[in-house]
CSV table of C-alpha atoms and ligand atoms in Angstrom, one decimal:
chain,number,residue,atom,x,y,z
A,172,UNK,CA,62.9,77.6,129.5
A,173,UNK,CA,62.7,78.8,125.9
A,174,UNK,CA,65.7,78.4,123.9
A,175,UNK,CA,67.7,81.2,122.1
A,176,UNK,CA,70.7,80.7,119.9
A,177,UNK,CA,72.2,84.2,119.1
A,178,UNK,CA,73.8,85.0,115.8
A,179,UNK,CA,77.1,86.1,117.2
A,180,UNK,CA,78.1,87.2,120.6
A,181,UNK,CA,81.5,88.2,122.1
A,182,UNK,CA,83.5,85.7,124.1
A,183,UNK,CA,85.4,86.9,127.2
A,184,UNK,CA,86.8,83.6,128.6
A,185,UNK,CA,90.3,84.9,129.1
A,186,UNK,CA,92.2,87.8,130.8
A,187,UNK,CA,89.8,90.5,129.7
A,188,UNK,CA,88.7,91.6,133.1
A,189,UNK,CA,92.2,91.4,134.6
A,190,UNK,CA,93.7,93.6,131.9
A,191,UNK,CA,90.9,96.2,131.8
A,192,UNK,CA,91.0,96.5,135.7
A,193,UNK,CA,94.8,97.0,135.3
A,194,UNK,CA,94.3,99.8,132.8
A,195,UNK,CA,91.8,101.5,135.1
A,196,UNK,CA,94.1,101.0,138.1
A,197,UNK,CA,96.9,102.6,136.2
A,198,UNK,CA,94.6,105.5,135.2
A,199,UNK,CA,95.5,105.1,131.6
A,200,UNK,CA,92.0,104.9,130.0
A,201,UNK,CA,92.3,107.1,127.0
A,202,UNK,CA,94.4,107.3,123.8
A,203,UNK,CA,97.7,106.7,125.6
A,204,UNK,CA,98.9,103.7,127.5
A,205,UNK,CA,101.0,100.5,127.3
A,206,UNK,CA,98.2,98.2,126.2
A,207,UNK,CA,97.8,100.1,122.9
A,208,UNK,CA,101.4,99.5,122.0
A,209,UNK,CA,101.2,95.9,123.3
A,210,UNK,CA,98.2,95.2,121.1
A,211,UNK,CA,99.9,96.7,118.1
A,212,UNK,CA,103.0,94.5,118.7
A,213,UNK,CA,100.9,91.4,119.1
A,214,UNK,CA,99.0,92.1,115.9
A,215,UNK,CA,102.2,92.8,114.0
A,216,UNK,CA,103.7,89.5,115.3
A,217,UNK,CA,100.6,87.5,114.5
A,218,UNK,CA,100.3,88.9,111.0
A,219,UNK,CA,104.1,88.8,110.2
A,220,UNK,CA,104.1,92.5,109.4
A,221,UNK,CA,106.4,95.3,110.7
A,222,UNK,CA,104.0,97.9,111.9
A,223,UNK,CA,100.4,98.1,113.0
A,224,UNK,CA,98.4,101.2,114.1
A,225,UNK,CA,95.4,100.6,116.4
A,226,UNK,CA,92.4,102.7,115.7
A,227,UNK,CA,88.9,103.6,117.1
A,228,UNK,CA,87.2,101.3,114.5
A,229,UNK,CA,87.6,99.4,111.3
A,230,UNK,CA,85.9,102.4,109.6
A,231,UNK,CA,88.5,104.7,110.9
A,232,UNK,CA,91.2,102.3,109.7
A,233,UNK,CA,89.6,102.3,106.2
A,234,UNK,CA,89.2,106.1,106.2
A,235,UNK,CA,92.9,106.7,107.1
A,236,UNK,CA,94.0,104.2,104.5
A,237,UNK,CA,91.9,106.1,101.9
A,238,UNK,CA,93.5,109.4,103.0
A,239,UNK,CA,97.0,107.9,102.8
A,240,UNK,CA,96.3,106.3,99.4
A,241,UNK,CA,95.9,109.9,98.1
A,242,UNK,CA,92.2,109.6,97.3
A,243,UNK,CA,90.9,113.1,96.7
A,244,UNK,CA,87.7,114.8,95.7
A,245,UNK,CA,86.7,113.7,92.2
A,246,UNK,CA,88.8,110.6,92.1
A,247,UNK,CA,87.4,107.1,91.4
A,248,UNK,CA,87.7,104.1,93.7
A,249,UNK,CA,86.7,100.6,92.7
A,250,UNK,CA,84.6,98.9,95.4
A,251,UNK,CA,82.4,95.9,96.1
A,252,UNK,CA,78.6,96.1,96.1
A,253,UNK,CA,78.0,93.1,98.4
A,254,UNK,CA,79.5,93.9,101.8
A,255,UNK,CA,79.1,96.1,104.9
A,256,UNK,CA,78.6,99.7,103.9
A,257,UNK,CA,81.5,100.8,106.1
A,258,UNK,CA,83.9,99.5,103.4
A,259,UNK,CA,82.6,102.0,100.9
A,260,UNK,CA,81.6,105.1,103.0
A,261,UNK,CA,85.2,106.4,103.3
A,262,UNK,CA,85.2,106.9,99.5
A,263,UNK,CA,82.4,109.5,100.1
A,264,UNK,CA,84.2,110.9,103.1
A,265,UNK,CA,86.9,111.9,100.6
A,266,UNK,CA,84.4,113.3,98.2
A,267,UNK,CA,85.5,110.6,95.7
A,268,UNK,CA,83.3,108.5,93.4
A,269,UNK,CA,82.8,104.7,93.9
A,270,UNK,CA,82.4,102.3,91.0
A,271,UNK,CA,80.9,99.0,92.0
A,272,UNK,CA,82.6,95.8,90.6
A,273,UNK,CA,80.9,92.4,90.9
A,274,UNK,CA,81.9,89.6,93.2
A,275,UNK,CA,82.8,86.0,92.3
A,276,UNK,CA,81.8,82.8,94.1
A,277,UNK,CA,83.8,83.7,97.2
A,278,UNK,CA,81.6,86.9,97.6
A,279,UNK,CA,84.9,88.9,97.1
A,280,UNK,CA,85.8,91.1,94.1
A,281,UNK,CA,85.9,89.3,90.8
A,282,UNK,CA,89.4,89.9,89.3
A,283,UNK,CA,88.1,89.0,85.8
A,284,UNK,CA,85.5,91.8,85.9
A,285,UNK,CA,87.9,94.1,87.6
A,286,UNK,CA,90.4,93.6,84.7
A,287,UNK,CA,87.6,93.9,82.1
A,288,UNK,CA,86.4,97.2,83.6
A,289,UNK,CA,90.0,98.7,83.6
A,290,UNK,CA,90.6,97.6,80.1
A,291,UNK,CA,87.3,98.3,78.3
A,292,UNK,CA,85.8,101.2,80.3
A,293,UNK,CA,88.9,103.2,81.2
A,294,UNK,CA,91.8,104.8,79.5
A,295,UNK,CA,95.4,104.3,80.6
A,296,UNK,CA,98.4,106.5,79.6
A,297,UNK,CA,101.0,104.3,81.2
A,298,UNK,CA,100.8,105.9,84.6
A,299,UNK,CA,97.2,107.0,85.3
A,300,UNK,CA,94.1,105.1,84.8
A,301,UNK,CA,91.1,107.3,84.0
A,302,UNK,CA,87.3,106.7,84.0
A,303,UNK,CA,85.2,109.4,82.4
A,304,UNK,CA,88.3,111.6,82.7
A,305,UNK,CA,88.4,111.1,86.5
A,306,UNK,CA,91.6,109.5,88.0
A,307,UNK,CA,91.1,106.0,89.3
A,308,UNK,CA,93.2,105.8,92.4
A,309,UNK,CA,92.4,102.7,94.4
A,310,UNK,CA,90.6,99.4,94.9
A,311,UNK,CA,88.9,98.4,98.1
A,312,UNK,CA,89.0,94.6,98.4
A,313,UNK,CA,86.9,93.0,101.1
A,314,UNK,CA,87.6,89.5,102.4
A,315,UNK,CA,84.0,88.7,103.0
A,316,UNK,CA,83.1,86.4,106.0
A,317,UNK,CA,86.7,85.3,106.4
A,318,UNK,CA,86.9,84.1,102.8
A,319,UNK,CA,89.8,85.6,100.9
A,320,UNK,CA,89.7,87.4,97.6
A,321,UNK,CA,91.8,86.2,94.7
A,322,UNK,CA,94.7,88.5,95.7
A,323,UNK,CA,97.3,87.3,93.3
A,324,UNK,CA,95.1,88.2,90.3
A,325,UNK,CA,94.0,91.5,91.9
A,326,UNK,CA,97.5,92.6,92.8
A,327,UNK,CA,98.6,91.9,89.2
A,328,UNK,CA,95.8,94.2,87.9
A,329,UNK,CA,96.6,96.9,90.5
A,330,UNK,CA,100.3,96.9,89.5
A,331,UNK,CA,99.5,97.0,85.8
A,332,UNK,CA,97.2,100.1,86.3
A,333,UNK,CA,99.1,101.8,89.1
A,334,UNK,CA,96.3,101.4,91.6
A,335,UNK,CA,96.5,101.3,95.4
A,336,UNK,CA,94.9,98.3,97.1
A,337,UNK,CA,93.1,98.7,100.4
A,338,UNK,CA,92.3,95.3,101.9
A,339,UNK,CA,89.3,95.3,104.2
A,340,UNK,CA,90.3,92.4,106.3
A,341,UNK,CA,87.8,93.4,109.1
A,342,UNK,CA,86.2,89.9,108.8
A,343,UNK,CA,89.3,87.9,108.0
A,344,UNK,CA,91.7,88.3,110.9
A,345,UNK,CA,93.7,85.1,110.8
A,346,UNK,CA,92.8,84.0,107.3
A,347,UNK,CA,95.8,83.4,105.1
A,348,UNK,CA,96.9,81.8,101.9
A,349,UNK,CA,98.5,78.3,102.3
A,350,UNK,CA,99.1,77.6,98.6
A,351,UNK,CA,100.1,79.4,95.5
A,352,UNK,CA,102.3,82.5,95.1
A,353,UNK,CA,101.0,84.2,98.3
A,354,UNK,CA,101.4,81.1,100.6
A,355,UNK,CA,101.9,82.2,104.1
A,356,UNK,CA,100.5,85.7,103.6
A,357,UNK,CA,97.7,86.9,105.9
A,358,UNK,CA,94.6,88.7,104.8
A,359,UNK,CA,95.4,92.4,105.1
A,360,UNK,CA,99.2,92.1,104.5
A,361,UNK,CA,99.1,91.7,100.7
A,362,UNK,CA,97.8,95.0,99.4
A,363,UNK,CA,99.2,98.5,100.2
A,364,UNK,CA,96.9,98.8,103.2
A,365,UNK,CA,95.2,96.2,105.4
A,366,UNK,CA,92.3,97.1,107.8
A,367,UNK,CA,90.9,95.2,110.7
A,368,UNK,CA,87.9,95.6,113.0
A,369,UNK,CA,87.4,94.6,116.6
A,370,UNK,CA,83.7,95.5,116.7
A,371,UNK,CA,81.5,93.3,119.0
A,372,UNK,CA,80.6,90.8,116.3
A,373,UNK,CA,84.1,90.2,114.8
A,374,UNK,CA,86.4,87.3,115.6
A,375,UNK,CA,88.0,89.3,118.4
A,376,UNK,CA,86.5,92.4,119.9
A,377,UNK,CA,87.6,95.5,121.8
A,378,UNK,CA,84.0,96.7,122.1
A,379,UNK,CA,84.7,99.0,119.2
A,380,UNK,CA,88.1,99.2,117.6
A,381,UNK,CA,90.2,98.5,114.6
A,382,UNK,CA,93.7,98.5,113.3
A,383,UNK,CA,95.6,99.2,110.1
A,384,UNK,CA,98.8,97.9,108.6
A,385,UNK,CA,100.6,98.9,105.3
A,386,UNK,CA,103.4,97.5,103.2
A,387,UNK,CA,105.4,100.7,104.0
A,388,UNK,CA,106.1,101.0,107.7
A,389,UNK,CA,106.5,104.8,107.4
A,390,UNK,CA,103.0,105.0,106.1
A,391,UNK,CA,101.7,103.2,109.3
A,392,UNK,CA,103.6,105.7,111.4
A,393,UNK,CA,102.0,108.5,109.5
A,394,UNK,CA,98.5,106.9,109.9
A,395,UNK,CA,99.2,106.7,113.7
A,396,UNK,CA,100.2,110.4,113.6
A,397,UNK,CA,97.0,111.4,111.8
A,398,UNK,CA,94.9,109.3,114.2
A,399,UNK,CA,96.2,111.4,117.1
A,400,UNK,CA,95.2,114.8,115.8
A,401,UNK,CA,98.5,115.2,113.9
A,402,UNK,CA,100.3,116.6,117.0
A,403,UNK,CA,103.9,117.4,116.2
A,404,UNK,CA,105.3,118.2,119.6
A,405,UNK,CA,105.1,116.3,122.8
A,406,UNK,CA,104.7,119.4,124.9
A,407,UNK,CA,103.2,122.1,122.6
A,408,UNK,CA,100.2,122.1,120.5
A,409,UNK,CA,101.8,122.2,117.1
A,410,UNK,CA,99.9,120.7,114.1
A,411,UNK,CA,101.3,120.6,110.6
A,412,UNK,CA,98.4,118.6,109.1
A,413,UNK,CA,94.7,118.1,109.6
A,414,UNK,CA,94.4,115.2,112.0
A,415,UNK,CA,91.7,112.9,113.3
A,416,UNK,CA,90.6,111.6,116.7
A,417,UNK,CA,90.8,108.0,115.5
A,418,UNK,CA,93.2,106.4,118.0
A,419,UNK,CA,92.2,103.4,120.0
A,420,UNK,CA,91.9,103.8,123.8
A,421,UNK,CA,93.9,101.9,126.3
A,422,UNK,CA,90.8,100.3,127.8
A,423,UNK,CA,89.9,99.0,124.4
A,424,UNK,CA,93.4,97.8,123.8
A,425,UNK,CA,93.4,96.0,127.2
A,426,UNK,CA,90.5,94.0,126.0
A,427,UNK,CA,92.3,93.5,122.7
A,428,UNK,CA,95.5,92.1,124.3
A,429,UNK,CA,93.4,89.5,126.1
A,430,UNK,CA,91.4,88.6,123.0
A,431,UNK,CA,94.6,88.2,120.9
A,432,UNK,CA,95.7,85.5,123.4
A,433,UNK,CA,92.5,83.6,122.5
A,434,UNK,CA,92.5,84.2,118.8
A,435,UNK,CA,94.0,80.9,117.8
A,436,UNK,CA,91.5,79.0,120.0
A,437,UNK,CA,88.6,81.1,118.5
A,438,UNK,CA,89.7,80.2,115.0
A,439,UNK,CA,89.8,76.5,115.8
A,440,UNK,CA,86.3,76.7,117.2
A,441,UNK,CA,85.0,78.6,114.2
A,442,UNK,CA,86.5,75.9,111.9
A,443,UNK,CA,85.2,73.0,113.9
A,444,UNK,CA,81.7,74.5,114.1
A,445,UNK,CA,81.7,75.1,110.3
A,446,UNK,CA,82.7,71.5,109.7
A,447,UNK,CA,79.8,70.4,111.9
A,448,UNK,CA,77.3,72.6,110.0
A,449,UNK,CA,78.8,71.2,106.8
A,450,UNK,CA,78.1,67.6,107.8
A,451,UNK,CA,74.6,68.5,109.0
A,452,UNK,CA,73.6,70.3,105.7
A,453,UNK,CA,75.2,67.5,103.6
A,454,UNK,CA,72.7,66.4,101.0
A,455,UNK,CA,70.1,69.0,102.1
A,456,UNK,CA,68.2,69.9,98.9
A,457,UNK,CA,66.8,73.3,99.9
A,458,UNK,CA,70.1,75.0,100.7
A,459,UNK,CA,73.8,74.6,100.7
A,460,UNK,CA,76.6,75.8,102.9
A,461,UNK,CA,79.0,78.1,101.1
A,462,UNK,CA,82.6,77.0,101.2
A,463,UNK,CA,85.9,78.8,101.7
A,464,UNK,CA,88.7,78.9,99.2
A,465,UNK,CA,90.7,75.7,99.0
A,466,UNK,CA,94.1,77.5,98.9
A,467,UNK,CA,93.5,79.3,102.1
A,468,UNK,CA,93.4,78.7,105.8
A,469,UNK,CA,90.3,80.6,106.7
A,470,UNK,CA,89.2,82.0,110.1
A,471,UNK,CA,85.7,80.8,109.1
A,472,UNK,CA,84.2,83.8,110.8
A,473,UNK,CA,80.7,83.6,109.4
A,474,UNK,CA,78.6,80.8,107.9
A,475,UNK,CA,76.4,81.3,104.9
A,476,UNK,CA,73.6,79.1,103.7
A,477,UNK,CA,72.6,79.6,100.1
A,478,UNK,CA,68.9,79.0,99.9
A,479,UNK,CA,67.4,77.5,96.7
A,480,UNK,CA,64.9,80.2,95.8
A,481,UNK,CA,63.3,78.0,93.1
A,482,UNK,CA,62.0,75.6,95.8
A,483,UNK,CA,61.7,77.7,98.9
A,484,UNK,CA,58.8,80.2,98.4
A,485,UNK,CA,59.0,82.3,101.5
A,486,UNK,CA,60.8,85.7,101.6
A,487,UNK,CA,64.0,86.1,103.5
A,488,UNK,CA,62.1,88.2,106.1
A,489,UNK,CA,59.5,85.4,106.6
A,490,UNK,CA,62.2,82.8,106.9
A,491,UNK,CA,64.2,84.9,109.5
A,492,UNK,CA,61.0,85.6,111.5
A,493,UNK,CA,60.0,81.9,111.5
A,494,UNK,CA,63.5,80.9,112.7
A,495,UNK,CA,63.4,83.6,115.4
A,496,UNK,CA,60.1,82.0,116.7
A,497,UNK,CA,62.1,78.8,117.1
A,498,UNK,CA,64.8,80.6,119.1
A,499,UNK,CA,67.3,80.7,116.3
A,500,UNK,CA,68.7,84.1,115.4
A,501,UNK,CA,69.8,84.4,111.7
A,502,UNK,CA,70.3,87.3,109.4
A,503,UNK,CA,70.1,88.1,105.7
A,504,UNK,CA,73.3,89.1,103.9
A,505,UNK,CA,73.6,92.8,103.3
A,506,UNK,CA,71.5,94.7,100.9
A,507,UNK,CA,73.5,95.8,97.8
A,508,UNK,CA,75.4,99.1,98.6
A,509,UNK,CA,74.6,100.4,95.2
A,510,UNK,CA,70.9,100.2,96.0
A,511,UNK,CA,71.2,102.3,99.2
A,512,UNK,CA,70.1,105.9,99.0
A,513,UNK,CA,73.5,107.6,99.1
A,514,UNK,CA,74.8,105.3,96.3
A,515,UNK,CA,71.8,104.7,94.1
A,516,UNK,CA,73.1,107.0,91.3
A,517,UNK,CA,76.6,105.5,91.2
A,518,UNK,CA,78.1,103.4,88.4
A,519,UNK,CA,77.9,99.6,88.6
A,520,UNK,CA,79.8,97.2,86.4
A,521,UNK,CA,78.2,94.0,85.3
A,522,UNK,CA,76.6,93.1,88.6
A,523,UNK,CA,75.3,89.5,88.4
A,524,UNK,CA,76.6,87.4,91.3
A,525,UNK,CA,76.2,90.1,93.9
A,526,UNK,CA,72.4,90.5,93.3
A,527,UNK,CA,72.1,86.7,93.1
A,528,UNK,CA,73.7,86.2,96.5
A,529,UNK,CA,72.0,89.2,98.0
A,530,UNK,CA,68.7,87.4,97.6
A,531,UNK,CA,69.7,83.9,98.7
A,532,UNK,CA,72.2,84.0,101.6
A,533,UNK,CA,71.1,83.4,105.2
A,534,UNK,CA,73.8,83.7,107.9
A,535,UNK,CA,73.7,81.1,110.7
A,536,UNK,CA,74.7,81.4,114.4
A,537,UNK,CA,78.5,81.4,114.6
A,538,UNK,CA,79.5,82.4,118.2
A,539,UNK,CA,82.7,80.8,119.4
A,540,UNK,CA,80.9,79.5,122.5
A,541,UNK,CA,78.0,77.8,120.6
A,542,UNK,CA,77.7,74.1,121.6
A,543,UNK,CA,77.5,71.1,119.4
A,544,UNK,CA,74.0,70.5,120.6
A,545,UNK,CA,73.0,74.1,119.7
A,546,UNK,CA,74.4,73.7,116.2
A,547,UNK,CA,72.4,70.5,115.7
A,548,UNK,CA,69.3,72.4,116.9
A,549,UNK,CA,69.9,75.3,114.5
A,550,UNK,CA,70.4,72.9,111.6
A,551,UNK,CA,67.2,71.0,112.4
A,552,UNK,CA,65.2,74.2,112.8
A,553,UNK,CA,66.5,75.6,109.5
A,554,UNK,CA,65.7,72.4,107.7
A,555,UNK,CA,62.2,72.3,109.2
A,556,UNK,CA,61.4,76.0,108.4
A,557,UNK,CA,62.7,75.8,104.9
A,558,UNK,CA,60.9,72.6,104.4
A,559,UNK,CA,57.6,74.3,105.5
A,560,UNK,CA,58.2,77.1,103.0
A,561,UNK,CA,59.0,74.7,100.2
A,562,UNK,CA,55.8,72.7,100.6
A,563,UNK,CA,53.5,75.7,100.8
B,797,PLP,C1,82.7,95.4,110.5
B,797,PLP,C2,83.1,95.8,109.2
B,797,PLP,C3,83.6,97.1,108.9
B,797,PLP,C4,83.7,98.2,109.9
B,797,PLP,O1,84.3,98.0,111.1
B,797,PLP,P1,83.9,98.9,112.4
B,797,PLP,O2,84.9,98.5,113.4
B,797,PLP,O3,82.5,98.5,112.8
B,797,PLP,O4,84.0,100.3,112.0
B,797,PLP,C5,84.1,97.4,107.6
B,797,PLP,N1,84.0,96.5,106.7
B,797,PLP,C6,83.4,95.3,106.8
B,797,PLP,C7,83.4,94.4,105.7
B,797,PLP,C8,83.0,94.9,108.1
B,797,PLP,O5,82.4,93.7,108.3
């Protein structure tokens, strides 16, 4: 039998079938039902936050945060270049303008460059930051692969310049600071808004789904209202605002409640598997495993190998194809968002690290059900394939 180790697959070892059956038996399958509320409560309890609104997707959570942050046509939003494009597209949904700020060694936004951009490229009159006479309204900070951005520094800058902070914690559910001024704070609960995704590849999944929290509980209530078509009366069709069909369904939430029961176990497995990869790649001269911030407890959702391009001559595509032939599914990190067609004319600020990592990062299999033996196999194949490309 030929072997196949997938990059990342969902794990339904718990009560998923039981709760989904229950939702179907009750007939509550759409955007109303007890599982939605239950999932919101479980998330709020887990994250130590007051209020969470469940949505159709992480993208919907990000879009509603952008709406609620007051981002309007012609405004500017500061965004990362090296992440999944869904973090940035909501800027365009609002007909606003993204400006791309470089990342640091954590793949997350570099606060030094963020500060430098605000100070040297913008004007500030004490209340409104402006770039090219456009109002700068918000920052989208993505906690990439479960690593956390330097939120203490970013929040200081945001306060100084009166900017809203939207945390894209779609990959970092469960990551938190354990040291420093933000000790105990979870990814997504530090900025003005925090967005989560439960897509099939994330640490927990509801098939498709997401959630949003905010530092102001009334804002979360308003997001929930907007997500259900802004309906103002239980019995009559009265709408005082333009709403969206962004609410999570009860079937998705039934899956989510079961997945939340397993989240602590999933995080433990991700961490243990990361440690194993770490040991296996110790001293490997053609690539090194990227670490997670020391002052955080990370969910270690995704593993990144930085390939030494000076020694390894193959292209990323060739490497991925060669590994696929050995039954190991890997992927390249994202292409830079500022190089994608809808964004190629937008402003970038001192991008150095993002293009550097964009060329070098290979993501390794990271499912929660991967076995020790499979990880050993993956590491051996990666070493073999990179070795072949290094020696011509
Ligand atoms: C997955 C992801 C999203 C989007 O979440 P969906 O639920 O797929 O809409 C947004 N940002 C980042 C960084 C992601 O990884």
